[in-house]
Amino acid sequence: MKRIIAVEENLSPVQDFLSARGCEVIPVEKAGSTQVDAVVVSGSGQNILGMQDIQTKAPVINASGRTPEEIWHEIQRRSLM
C-alpha cells in the first residue's frame, strides 16, 4: 500500500527522498482534505500545519535537525503503532 505523506514545501530533500521510497507526497495544505499517513513539518512556524482549520489524526513529524533517512525511519516506526 502506497503511503501518502504531507510535506511542507520548503522540505524538498525530504519530498524527493520519500518519493524515491514509493510514497505519494502532497502539500501540507491538503492534509486536511486527504487522508494522510504522516505530516512532515519544518518546525519553524507557530502553527505546525500552516492553517488553523487543518485537522488530522496522522502523526506530525518535526523535520528540524533530522535527515530524510531519519524522517523515513520515524514514519515507518509510527506506522507500526
CSV table of C-alpha atoms in Angstrom, one decimal:
chain,number,residue,atom,x,y,z
A,1,MET,CA,0.0,0.0,0.0
A,2,LYS,CA,1.4,3.4,-1.0
A,3,ARG,CA,1.8,5.8,1.9
A,4,ILE,CA,0.5,9.4,1.5
A,5,ILE,CA,2.8,11.9,3.2
A,6,ALA,CA,2.1,15.6,3.5
A,7,VAL,CA,5.3,17.6,3.5
A,8,GLU,CA,6.0,21.3,3.8
A,9,GLU,CA,7.0,22.9,0.6
A,10,ASN,CA,10.4,24.1,1.9
A,11,LEU,CA,11.5,20.5,2.6
A,12,SER,CA,12.3,19.4,-1.0
A,13,PRO,CA,15.1,16.9,0.0
A,14,VAL,CA,12.6,15.1,2.2
A,15,GLN,CA,10.0,15.2,-0.6
A,16,ASP,CA,12.5,13.7,-3.0
A,17,PHE,CA,13.6,11.0,-0.6
A,18,LEU,CA,10.1,9.9,0.3
A,19,SER,CA,9.0,9.9,-3.4
A,20,ALA,CA,12.0,7.7,-4.1
A,21,ARG,CA,10.7,5.3,-1.4
A,22,GLY,CA,7.4,5.0,-3.2
A,23,CYS,CA,5.4,7.5,-1.1
A,24,GLU,CA,2.9,9.9,-2.6
A,25,VAL,CA,4.0,13.3,-1.4
A,26,ILE,CA,1.4,16.0,-1.2
A,27,PRO,CA,1.5,19.6,0.1
A,28,VAL,CA,0.7,20.1,3.8
A,29,GLU,CA,-2.2,22.3,2.9
A,30,LYS,CA,-4.0,19.3,1.5
A,31,ALA,CA,-3.6,17.2,4.7
A,32,GLY,CA,-7.0,18.4,5.9
A,33,SER,CA,-8.9,17.1,2.9
A,34,THR,CA,-6.8,14.0,2.2
A,35,GLN,CA,-6.3,11.0,4.5
A,36,VAL,CA,-2.5,11.0,5.0
A,37,ASP,CA,-0.2,8.6,6.8
A,38,ALA,CA,2.0,11.3,8.2
A,39,VAL,CA,2.7,15.1,8.1
A,40,VAL,CA,6.2,16.4,8.0
A,41,VAL,CA,6.8,20.0,9.0
A,42,SER,CA,9.9,22.1,9.3
A,43,GLY,CA,9.1,23.1,12.9
A,44,SER,CA,9.9,26.7,12.2
A,45,GLY,CA,6.4,28.0,12.4
A,46,GLN,CA,4.0,28.5,15.3
A,47,ASN,CA,1.1,26.8,13.6
A,48,ILE,CA,2.6,23.4,12.6
A,49,LEU,CA,0.1,22.8,9.8
A,50,GLY,CA,0.1,26.3,8.3
A,51,MET,CA,-3.6,26.7,8.7
A,52,GLN,CA,-5.7,26.8,11.8
A,53,ASP,CA,-8.5,24.7,10.4
A,54,ILE,CA,-6.5,21.7,9.3
A,55,GLN,CA,-7.1,18.6,11.4
A,56,THR,CA,-5.5,15.2,11.0
A,57,LYS,CA,-5.1,12.1,13.1
A,58,ALA,CA,-1.9,11.3,11.3
A,59,PRO,CA,1.4,11.7,13.2
A,60,VAL,CA,3.1,15.1,12.8
A,61,ILE,CA,6.9,14.7,12.4
A,62,ASN,CA,9.2,17.7,13.1
A,63,ALA,CA,12.0,17.6,10.4
A,64,SER,CA,14.1,20.2,12.2
A,65,GLY,CA,17.6,18.8,12.6
A,66,ARG,CA,16.8,15.4,11.0
A,67,THR,CA,18.0,13.8,7.8
A,68,PRO,CA,15.5,12.5,5.3
A,69,GLU,CA,16.5,9.0,6.3
A,70,GLU,CA,15.7,9.7,10.0
A,71,ILE,CA,12.3,11.1,9.0
A,72,TRP,CA,11.6,8.0,6.9
A,73,HIS,CA,12.5,5.7,9.8
A,74,GLU,CA,10.2,7.7,12.1
A,75,ILE,CA,7.3,7.4,9.6
A,76,GLN,CA,7.9,3.6,9.4
A,77,ARG,CA,8.1,3.3,13.2
A,78,ARG,CA,4.9,5.3,13.8
A,79,SER,CA,3.0,3.3,11.1
A,80,LEU,CA,3.6,0.2,13.2
A,81,MET,CA,1.9,1.6,16.2
